[in-house]
Amino acid sequence: MMMGDLEQQAYILEKVSHLPTTPGVYLWRDKYQRIIYVGKAINLRNRVRSYVQQDVNRSVKVTAMMRRAWDVETIQTKTEMEALILEATLIKEHHPKYNIMLRDDKTYPYVKVTVQEDFPRLFMTRRLERDGAKYFGPFTDVTAVHHVLRILRSYYPLRTCKSMKVERPCLQYHMHYCEGPCMNYVTVESYRKYIDDIVALFEGKQVQVIQEITSKMEQASEDLEFELAAKYRDDLLSIQKIQEKQRMVTQRGDMDVLGMAIDGPMACIQLFFIRSGRLLGRENYFVQHEGDSPELVMTEFIKQYYGGSTFIPKELLLPMDSVDRELFSEWFTSMKGQQVEVSVPQRGYKKDLIKMAEENAQNFLAERRRQWQYTIDKSGGAVKKLAEVLDLPRLPERMECYDISHMQGAETVASMVVFEGGKPAKREYRRFKLKTVQGKPDDFASMAEIMERRYGNEKDWPMPDLIIIDGGKGQLNAALPVIRAMGVTDVPVISLAKRIEEVFVEGESESIILEHHTPELQLLQQIRDEAHRFAITYHRRLRGKRNLESVLDHVEGIGPKRRKALYKHFGNLDAMRVAELEELESVEGMNKKAALAVYEFFRRNLK
């Protein structure tokens, strides 16, 4: 596994062990929650685990992807076929960085039966139309579809011609592949019997042709004609593949499917979005309730979600009935301007969709609970372990960490970050601009000033259980006398030196070296790094403002007001440098003489 953050690695490894073993789709995300890869699996747990295990034979692309991978999300499906279709849909929608973008809307074919005609045709198509025909699919195994169509044409004499306006029957009739409906050699009723059988076969039913092929296979086996028996066996396997639960598409409808899982006071609502007959994706919502019934939780969610929604589907599938179901239908119909059905399916494909949404909601809720517990255990465990290692008098529920930032003594600032219960409490963060130490680098004096201001003047703030100083023994010795002089005598003070991550403790001559990759060291590192980030961000902001002002101080006619106006208008020096004279003149408070002075200054000095 090649992820950049040790805590995130541990979190992913823990998450993988709880993934379902069903078919589905997995989505790798980076630290900005962007989807970088979409894949499908017949066993989600095994497939995702293969990414996080060390493998020297891993491809370059996968290695690069896992360096950026930060989290993984899964969507369960009933079959691998459904997973494959959903995978292609998500790839087309999100364009992940590490997927090969070769698929388009014509990836998966359908079987079309033109039942709207007197003598229907049977063929494969990649386009869905509103023409009254029946469409079966989509199918992922194109070879199996071709094979089954050949089998059916050998058993049923169906026409293949697009037009029946002919003067004489074609070669298909003379080869006994067609009964010549173009010449009225067969009645509509007789022909319809063939079509009824074919439709029943694609709907997954047992029809006469399957029984015939089975009988021929058994007979060939008894006659020791094993090659012929194998051919019939392959015929049956192809039929079995296309009879896997497929959705018969008669129109390209839009549908939302609602699944729900409840665990104590938390409920997870999962919405599947089916657009134009395809599952496009899902959204998860968490609902807190006070012992309310599942029906009430579902009803309140529907009101809030669709009350603010800009899109209403043609149909909404619910996992349970609601006293407001008919009212919802009327409400959605009025918003959409056409009839909207709100139903509770009891069987068939729609019931399977509800079940799939519910299973995903249950897994998502369970995963979120594990994530919460993992965070609690990790942060709480690290705090407890830190107290043991440092021999603290009590658990450090509140920890404050300080860092100094400057450049050659200029714009010296300090930061105070606060962690409560092992997690950042960002509302408690504070910044300090040094008052007595400016113009020369003196971290010890700077730290002493900050300690005096924090623990002398700001005693109304809550007292910490542990004070952490970023630096070595010198910084600790500079801070300690001031802290104690301010009357703070019962709070332990430590410092963390970055070179070998050694901890200096009050009253101890030797430092403590914590083992790497331990939770207590990782917690200290996280606090120290956060203090550094907070300080350096403040310092850069002040330094940028100072640099801007010092440069403009050299321009004749530019005082504090015009300097402020220029900065407000352009935002930074680069924009001023490339600005034309007319734009400089348009800035509030500027005149032609001042604008010309700025224009010539930048062209002369900042090329």
XYZ file of C-alpha atoms in Angstrom:
607
model
C 0.000 0.000 0.000
C 1.461 3.375 -0.950
C -0.664 6.030 0.701
C 0.952 9.138 2.116
C -0.604 9.298 5.565
C -0.025 6.555 8.134
C -3.356 7.132 9.859
C -5.175 6.959 6.545
C -3.379 3.714 5.665
C -4.509 2.157 8.927
C -8.052 3.423 8.361
C -8.233 1.927 4.842
C -6.837 -1.430 5.989
C -9.471 -1.559 8.713
C -12.193 -0.550 6.254
C -11.250 -3.234 3.720
C -11.717 -5.998 6.293
C -15.395 -5.035 6.599
C -16.244 -4.691 2.906
C -18.965 -7.006 1.552
C -18.050 -10.089 -0.478
C -20.806 -9.441 -3.032
C -20.453 -8.105 -6.582
C -20.321 -4.353 -6.954
C -18.403 -1.250 -7.919
C -15.567 0.403 -5.984
C -14.485 4.037 -6.282
C -11.022 5.217 -5.201
C -10.943 8.880 -4.124
C -8.023 11.241 -3.493
C -7.655 13.481 -0.420
C -9.842 16.112 -2.107
C -12.633 13.504 -2.497
C -12.249 13.445 -6.287
C -12.949 10.068 -7.896
C -9.680 8.890 -9.474
C -10.638 5.314 -10.395
C -13.799 3.257 -10.822
C -13.677 -0.531 -10.992
C -16.034 -3.492 -10.720
C -15.600 -6.741 -8.844
C -17.359 -10.044 -8.360
C -16.065 -9.940 -4.751
C -15.587 -6.387 -3.476
C -13.506 -7.279 -0.423
C -11.010 -9.440 -2.295
C -10.675 -6.985 -5.181
C -10.081 -3.909 -3.032
C -7.708 -5.845 -0.760
C -5.520 -6.569 -3.788
C -4.842 -2.822 -4.078
C -3.691 -2.348 -0.484
C -1.428 -5.403 -0.333
C 2.240 -5.021 -1.204
C 2.966 -6.421 -4.670
C 6.306 -6.016 -6.448
C 4.643 -6.936 -9.752
C 2.103 -4.098 -9.538
C 1.787 -2.032 -12.709
C 3.163 1.497 -12.895
C -0.335 2.948 -13.276
C -1.685 1.207 -10.168
C 1.400 2.247 -8.183
C 0.897 5.886 -9.186
C -2.813 5.698 -8.429
C -2.305 4.257 -4.940
C 0.099 7.078 -4.082
C -2.861 9.417 -4.487
C -5.604 7.134 -3.159
C -7.046 8.390 0.105
C -10.365 6.559 0.540
C -12.521 3.922 -1.116
C -16.286 3.743 -1.536
C -18.333 0.733 -2.677
C -21.748 0.196 -4.246
C -23.206 -3.316 -4.047
C -25.051 -4.913 -6.960
C -26.811 -8.227 -7.409
C -24.712 -9.558 -10.262
C -21.358 -8.886 -11.885
C -23.262 -7.841 -14.994
C -25.013 -5.056 -13.085
C -21.655 -4.028 -11.634
C -20.120 -3.818 -15.093
C -22.935 -1.616 -16.396
C -22.785 0.664 -13.357
C -18.994 0.865 -13.687
C -19.268 2.066 -17.278
C -21.943 4.602 -16.337
C -19.854 6.067 -13.510
C -16.756 6.236 -15.710
C -18.671 8.185 -18.336
C -20.061 10.533 -15.699
C -16.917 11.242 -13.641
C -14.045 10.667 -16.131
C -11.637 9.314 -13.471
C -7.957 10.057 -14.021
C -6.781 6.419 -13.976
C -9.555 4.829 -16.052
C -9.118 4.211 -19.754
C -11.817 6.297 -21.425
C -12.853 4.100 -24.335
C -16.495 3.364 -23.593
C -19.394 5.299 -24.996
C -23.176 5.036 -25.002
C -23.014 2.113 -27.444
C -21.013 -0.207 -25.227
C -23.720 -2.713 -24.348
C -26.291 -4.115 -26.796
C -29.976 -4.903 -26.410
C -32.148 -7.502 -28.108
C -35.091 -5.907 -29.895
C -38.379 -7.645 -30.762
C -40.568 -5.486 -33.020
C -43.854 -6.601 -31.440
C -45.617 -3.546 -32.905
C -45.448 -5.207 -36.366
C -47.713 -7.984 -37.634
C -44.687 -10.171 -38.331
C -42.049 -9.069 -35.771
C -38.311 -9.230 -36.305
C -35.630 -10.250 -33.799
C -32.218 -8.571 -33.855
C -29.518 -6.929 -31.758
C -29.374 -3.135 -31.414
C -27.470 -0.490 -29.470
C -30.160 2.181 -29.682
C -33.301 2.469 -27.573
C -36.267 4.120 -29.287
C -39.870 4.921 -28.342
C -41.334 2.773 -31.092
C -43.473 0.253 -29.192
C -40.946 -2.576 -29.526
C -39.724 -4.686 -26.633
C -36.090 -4.323 -25.608
C -34.200 -6.832 -23.472
C -30.867 -6.094 -21.873
C -28.416 -4.507 -21.791
C -26.151 -7.530 -22.237
C -22.473 -7.547 -21.330
C -21.581 -10.747 -23.201
C -22.020 -9.826 -26.856
C -20.766 -13.242 -28.028
C -23.495 -14.990 -26.040
C -26.137 -12.703 -27.595
C -24.981 -13.528 -31.137
C -24.896 -17.214 -30.258
C -28.447 -17.208 -28.857
C -29.809 -15.297 -31.860
C -28.302 -17.923 -34.177
C -29.869 -20.692 -32.078
C -33.306 -19.055 -32.147
C -33.196 -18.509 -35.893
C -32.413 -22.195 -36.374
C -35.493 -23.144 -34.311
C -37.905 -20.377 -35.315
C -38.397 -19.358 -38.993
C -38.412 -15.587 -38.474
C -38.072 -12.937 -41.148
C -34.864 -10.886 -41.257
C -35.755 -8.422 -44.026
C -36.531 -4.810 -43.118
C -39.129 -4.374 -45.842
C -41.862 -6.818 -46.871
C -42.671 -4.997 -50.121
C -41.214 -7.636 -52.485
C -42.411 -9.460 -55.573
C -41.150 -12.911 -54.613
C -39.733 -14.647 -51.521
C -36.015 -14.330 -50.838
C -33.295 -16.968 -50.419
C -34.067 -17.298 -46.680
C -37.463 -18.784 -47.602
C -35.970 -21.311 -50.034
C -33.413 -22.377 -47.367
C -36.310 -22.920 -44.915
C -35.073 -20.207 -42.521
C -38.253 -18.155 -43.102
C -41.865 -19.103 -43.830
C -42.430 -16.192 -46.221
C -44.703 -13.776 -44.367
C -43.978 -11.279 -47.157
C -46.049 -13.488 -49.466
C -48.673 -14.329 -46.808
C -47.477 -17.952 -46.666
C -47.922 -17.913 -42.872
C -50.705 -16.451 -40.733
C -50.186 -13.750 -38.122
C -51.484 -16.098 -35.401
C -49.011 -18.877 -36.234
C -46.113 -16.440 -36.479
C -47.054 -14.884 -33.141
C -46.549 -18.216 -31.393
C -42.854 -18.055 -32.316
C -42.597 -14.508 -30.969
C -44.371 -15.416 -27.719
C -41.853 -18.214 -27.128
C -38.898 -15.911 -27.816
C -40.207 -13.169 -25.518
C -40.784 -15.768 -22.783
C -37.204 -17.009 -23.187
C -35.734 -13.497 -22.759
C -37.961 -12.999 -19.722
C -36.193 -15.950 -18.111
C -38.946 -18.533 -18.510
C -38.592 -22.181 -19.487
C -39.695 -22.638 -23.100
C -39.873 -25.563 -25.517
C -36.575 -24.788 -27.246
C -34.634 -25.186 -23.987
C -36.220 -28.558 -23.374
C -35.400 -29.659 -26.920
C -31.739 -28.635 -26.638
C -31.487 -30.376 -23.250
C -32.938 -33.583 -24.681
C -30.548 -33.473 -27.649
C -27.572 -32.960 -25.320
C -28.554 -35.930 -23.157
C -29.146 -38.130 -26.191
C -25.800 -37.188 -27.752
C -24.078 -38.010 -24.482
C -25.744 -41.422 -24.352
C -24.664 -42.053 -27.940
C -21.069 -41.160 -26.921
C -21.128 -38.196 -29.322
C -19.383 -35.965 -26.852
C -18.450 -33.162 -29.265
C -22.088 -32.801 -30.263
C -23.167 -32.949 -26.620
C -20.642 -30.212 -25.816
C -22.130 -28.044 -28.577
C -25.619 -28.381 -27.077
C -24.175 -27.686 -23.643
C -22.631 -24.444 -24.941
C -25.988 -23.531 -26.458
C -27.657 -23.922 -23.068
C -24.925 -21.922 -21.320
C -25.373 -19.034 -23.757
C -29.120 -19.040 -23.164
C -28.512 -19.138 -19.417
C -26.261 -16.086 -19.634
C -28.816 -13.961 -21.435
C -31.553 -15.181 -19.063
C -29.780 -13.722 -16.022
C -32.028 -11.162 -14.400
C -32.220 -8.382 -16.943
C -34.456 -5.391 -17.036
C -36.857 -5.387 -19.982
C -36.898 -1.821 -21.256
C -40.142 -0.704 -22.856
C -39.444 3.002 -22.346
C -36.605 5.173 -21.134
C -37.997 6.157 -17.739
C -36.565 8.084 -14.792
C -36.892 6.512 -11.369
C -35.625 7.094 -7.818
C -35.229 4.093 -5.513
C -35.209 4.683 -1.759
C -33.507 2.282 0.637
C -33.221 2.761 4.384
C -31.296 1.303 7.319
C -31.775 2.236 10.997
C -29.378 1.612 13.869
C -30.408 3.219 17.139
C -30.814 6.989 16.775
C -29.093 6.999 13.365
C -30.718 6.235 10.042
C -29.118 6.062 6.601
C -31.228 6.855 3.553
C -29.817 5.721 0.231
C -31.239 6.992 -3.055
C -30.521 5.187 -6.304
C -30.944 7.349 -9.394
C -32.130 5.581 -12.552
C -32.173 7.845 -15.564
C -33.216 6.784 -19.048
C -33.322 3.188 -17.850
C -29.812 3.130 -16.385
C -28.527 3.236 -12.828
C -26.394 6.385 -12.757
C -25.363 6.441 -9.113
C -26.495 7.041 -5.554
C -26.474 9.488 -2.687
C -26.372 8.795 1.064
C -28.062 10.842 3.744
C -27.836 10.469 7.505
C -30.854 11.258 9.656
C -30.872 11.561 13.440
C -34.129 10.744 15.184
C -35.471 10.227 18.681
C -36.927 6.718 18.531
C -39.252 7.570 15.627
C -40.791 4.806 13.533
C -39.108 3.880 10.230
C -42.181 5.119 8.357
C -41.962 8.551 9.999
C -38.210 8.800 9.304
C -38.803 7.945 5.641
C -41.760 10.329 5.329
C -39.896 13.279 6.846
C -36.909 12.633 4.588
C -39.113 12.628 1.459
C -40.655 15.963 2.467
C -37.306 17.632 3.072
C -35.451 16.144 0.105
C -38.040 16.553 -2.645
C -39.316 19.829 -1.212
C -36.022 21.406 -2.233
C -35.308 19.282 -5.313
C -35.287 20.731 -8.814
C -35.884 17.333 -10.458
C -38.822 15.005 -9.855
C -38.607 11.482 -11.382
C -41.499 9.749 -13.095
C -41.568 7.131 -10.360
C -40.414 6.825 -6.751
C -39.986 3.349 -5.226
C -40.361 3.080 -1.444
C -39.302 0.229 0.871
C -42.497 0.530 2.957
C -45.912 2.095 2.715
C -46.709 5.544 4.074
C -50.008 7.156 4.993
C -48.874 10.083 2.827
C -48.000 7.985 -0.236
C -50.983 9.118 -2.342
C -50.467 12.688 -1.159
C -46.819 12.485 -2.273
C -47.955 11.307 -5.701
C -50.313 14.269 -6.055
C -47.620 16.669 -4.799
C -44.953 15.377 -7.224
C -47.450 15.362 -10.104
C -48.268 19.020 -9.489
C -44.548 19.913 -9.399
C -43.606 17.894 -12.479
C -46.692 18.657 -14.531
C -47.281 14.999 -15.375
C -48.312 11.884 -13.512
C -45.763 10.671 -10.959
C -46.206 7.264 -9.340
C -45.095 6.566 -5.768
C -45.193 2.824 -5.167
C -44.080 0.057 -2.813
C -43.069 -2.872 -5.075
C -43.730 -6.364 -3.746
C -41.988 -8.491 -6.371
C -39.973 -8.424 -9.553
C -37.131 -6.213 -10.661
C -38.334 -3.157 -8.765
C -38.385 -5.125 -5.519
C -34.813 -6.229 -6.257
C -33.814 -2.571 -6.667
C -35.316 -1.733 -3.264
C -33.474 -4.645 -1.670
C -30.192 -3.583 -3.272
C -30.637 0.004 -2.013
C -31.411 -1.270 1.501
C -28.350 -3.530 1.585
C -26.146 -0.636 0.494
C -27.695 1.627 3.135
C -27.034 -0.992 5.826
C -23.414 -1.397 4.755
C -22.877 2.360 4.530
C -24.338 2.908 8.011
C -22.228 0.078 9.436
C -19.115 1.494 7.781
C -19.826 4.970 9.142
C -20.260 3.539 12.650
C -16.970 1.662 12.337
C -15.315 4.859 11.145
C -16.645 6.800 14.115
C -15.553 4.073 16.516
C -12.140 3.836 14.871
C -11.624 7.590 15.271
C -12.753 7.493 18.893
C -10.576 4.488 19.715
C -7.555 5.898 17.910
C -7.688 9.410 19.352
C -8.745 8.255 22.822
C -6.198 5.452 22.824
C -3.404 7.787 21.739
C -4.280 10.278 24.491
C -4.296 7.516 27.115
C -0.998 6.075 25.845
C 0.589 9.531 25.808
C -0.366 10.035 29.452
C 1.256 6.699 30.327
C 4.492 7.303 28.399
C 4.993 10.827 29.773
C 3.785 9.854 33.258
C 1.232 12.671 33.282
C -0.879 13.236 36.413
C -4.122 13.078 34.407
C -5.373 12.423 30.871
C -4.521 15.411 28.632
C -8.058 16.098 27.433
C -7.043 19.611 26.374
C -3.597 20.151 24.847
C -2.131 23.448 23.652
C 0.840 23.638 21.288
C 2.899 26.724 20.355
C 5.118 27.517 17.367
C 7.100 30.591 16.261
C 7.464 31.730 12.636
C 9.580 34.554 11.182
C 12.071 35.375 8.417
C 15.356 36.783 9.736
C 13.422 38.221 12.641
C 10.899 40.081 10.451
C 7.146 39.715 10.992
C 7.626 37.325 13.928
C 4.351 35.585 14.792
C 3.266 32.694 16.965
C 0.434 30.206 16.864
C -1.521 28.350 19.519
C -3.458 25.268 18.421
C -5.748 23.287 20.697
C -6.602 19.583 20.647
C -9.472 18.298 22.740
C -9.966 14.551 23.139
C -7.190 13.934 20.625
C -8.891 15.985 17.872
C -8.368 19.574 16.642
C -10.584 22.199 18.288
C -10.152 24.861 15.600
C -12.420 27.396 17.259
C -9.897 27.552 20.079
C -6.917 28.351 17.837
C -5.152 31.702 18.404
C -2.526 33.784 16.564
C -0.060 36.217 18.144
C 1.930 38.999 16.499
C 5.066 39.568 18.546
C 5.276 43.019 20.170
C 8.683 43.059 21.904
C 10.723 40.816 19.599
C 10.953 42.188 16.031
C 13.882 42.792 13.713
C 16.124 40.042 15.045
C 15.679 36.256 15.257
C 15.273 35.260 18.919
C 12.999 32.242 19.314
C 13.631 31.985 23.055
C 12.585 35.576 23.761
C 9.632 35.178 21.398
C 8.443 32.074 23.227
C 8.779 33.840 26.595
C 6.629 36.748 25.364
C 3.895 34.443 24.111
C 3.816 32.450 27.339
C 3.459 35.657 29.340
C 0.636 36.930 27.147
C -1.220 33.603 27.149
C -0.882 32.574 30.793
C -0.635 36.070 32.292
C -3.144 38.171 30.357
C -5.508 35.505 28.988
C -6.358 33.532 32.092
C -10.038 33.586 31.166
C -9.265 30.935 28.546
C -9.576 27.316 29.772
C -6.386 25.930 31.252
C -4.850 22.993 29.330
C -3.893 19.602 30.712
C -0.660 19.622 28.695
C 1.421 22.409 27.128
C 3.549 21.479 24.096
C 6.347 23.677 22.766
C 7.624 23.167 19.223
C 11.401 22.979 19.578
C 14.165 21.506 21.690
C 15.377 21.908 25.231
C 16.199 25.609 24.734
C 12.631 26.494 23.819
C 11.355 24.488 26.798
C 13.729 26.286 29.191
C 12.625 29.645 27.793
C 8.935 28.917 28.232
C 8.939 27.134 31.616
C 10.025 29.981 33.955
C 7.448 32.345 32.443
C 4.619 29.800 32.666
C 5.395 29.054 36.296
C 5.808 32.753 37.111
C 2.283 33.343 35.776
C 0.922 31.013 38.444
C 0.401 27.990 36.187
C 2.136 25.400 38.364
C 0.146 22.180 37.894
C 0.169 21.852 34.091
C 2.936 19.647 32.586
C 5.053 21.303 29.877
C 6.978 19.395 27.205
C 8.762 20.234 23.954
C 9.073 18.193 20.769
C 12.276 18.486 18.724
C 11.835 17.570 15.065
C 15.299 16.196 14.226
C 14.817 12.776 15.803
C 11.364 13.411 17.294
C 12.629 13.542 20.879
C 10.464 14.782 23.737
C 11.924 16.987 26.490
C 10.127 16.894 29.832
C 10.392 19.329 32.746
C 12.900 18.176 35.335
C 14.441 15.460 33.147
C 17.962 15.825 31.792
C 17.535 13.117 29.145
C 14.961 13.286 26.372
C 12.358 10.606 25.687
C 12.549 8.914 22.290
C 9.141 7.566 21.302
C 8.927 4.623 18.925
C 8.007 5.527 15.388
C 4.516 4.754 14.052
C 3.072 4.582 17.574
C -0.276 6.376 18.168
C 1.181 8.639 20.894
C 4.010 9.902 18.655
C 1.667 10.345 15.704
C -0.640 12.430 17.913
C 2.224 14.682 19.036
C 3.412 15.030 15.433
C -0.082 15.936 14.285
C -0.388 18.653 16.956
C 3.104 20.027 16.234
C 2.544 20.060 12.450
C -0.809 21.791 12.878
C 0.801 24.515 15.011
C 3.502 24.992 12.381
C 0.939 25.194 9.569
C -1.158 27.727 11.455
C 1.868 29.918 12.253
C 3.450 29.845 8.804
C 0.135 30.695 7.123
C -0.223 33.815 9.298
C 3.396 34.798 8.737
C 3.128 34.517 4.954
C 0.028 36.676 4.946
C 1.731 39.427 6.947
C 4.922 39.148 4.919
C 3.003 39.471 1.648
C 1.273 42.605 2.895
C 4.582 44.055 4.113
C 6.309 43.317 0.804
C 3.554 44.993 -1.139
C 3.664 48.086 1.013
C 7.466 48.343 0.958
C 7.592 48.166 -2.848
C 4.931 50.822 -3.328
C 6.653 53.046 -0.774
C 9.284 53.702 -3.457
C 6.729 55.108 -5.915
C 6.370 58.891 -5.915
C 2.847 60.047 -5.148
C 1.692 56.778 -3.597
C 0.695 57.065 0.046
C -1.238 54.764 2.374
C -4.671 55.490 0.815
C -3.603 54.984 -2.805
C -1.547 51.940 -1.811
C -4.612 50.394 -0.176
C -6.777 51.249 -3.190
C -4.296 49.643 -5.589
C -4.122 46.486 -3.505
C -7.907 46.315 -3.259
C -8.303 46.725 -7.021
C -5.538 44.389 -8.260
C -5.039 42.000 -5.352
C -1.306 41.422 -5.900
C 1.884 42.838 -7.423
C 1.797 40.626 -10.518
C -1.540 42.099 -11.573
C -0.226 45.648 -11.032
C 2.941 44.923 -13.010
C 1.059 43.953 -16.191
C -1.718 46.559 -15.840
C -2.076 49.169 -18.570
C -1.870 52.879 -17.795
C -5.614 53.397 -18.381
C -6.502 50.718 -15.817
C -4.164 52.252 -13.220
C -5.830 55.634 -13.788
C -9.277 54.078 -13.191
C -8.393 53.013 -9.613
C -10.204 55.051 -6.984
C -8.083 57.980 -5.737
C -5.549 57.773 -8.582
C -4.763 60.530 -11.094
C -2.763 60.533 -14.333
C 0.484 61.585 -12.650
C 0.316 58.905 -9.931
C -0.775 56.213 -12.409
C 2.132 57.083 -14.722
C 4.561 56.873 -11.794
C 3.326 53.358 -10.897
C 3.322 52.274 -14.558
C 6.914 53.412 -15.149
C 8.123 52.047 -11.808
C 6.985 48.507 -12.546
C 8.328 48.551 -16.104
C 11.661 49.861 -14.854
C 12.210 47.776 -11.721
C 10.176 44.592 -11.902
C 10.884 43.212 -15.363
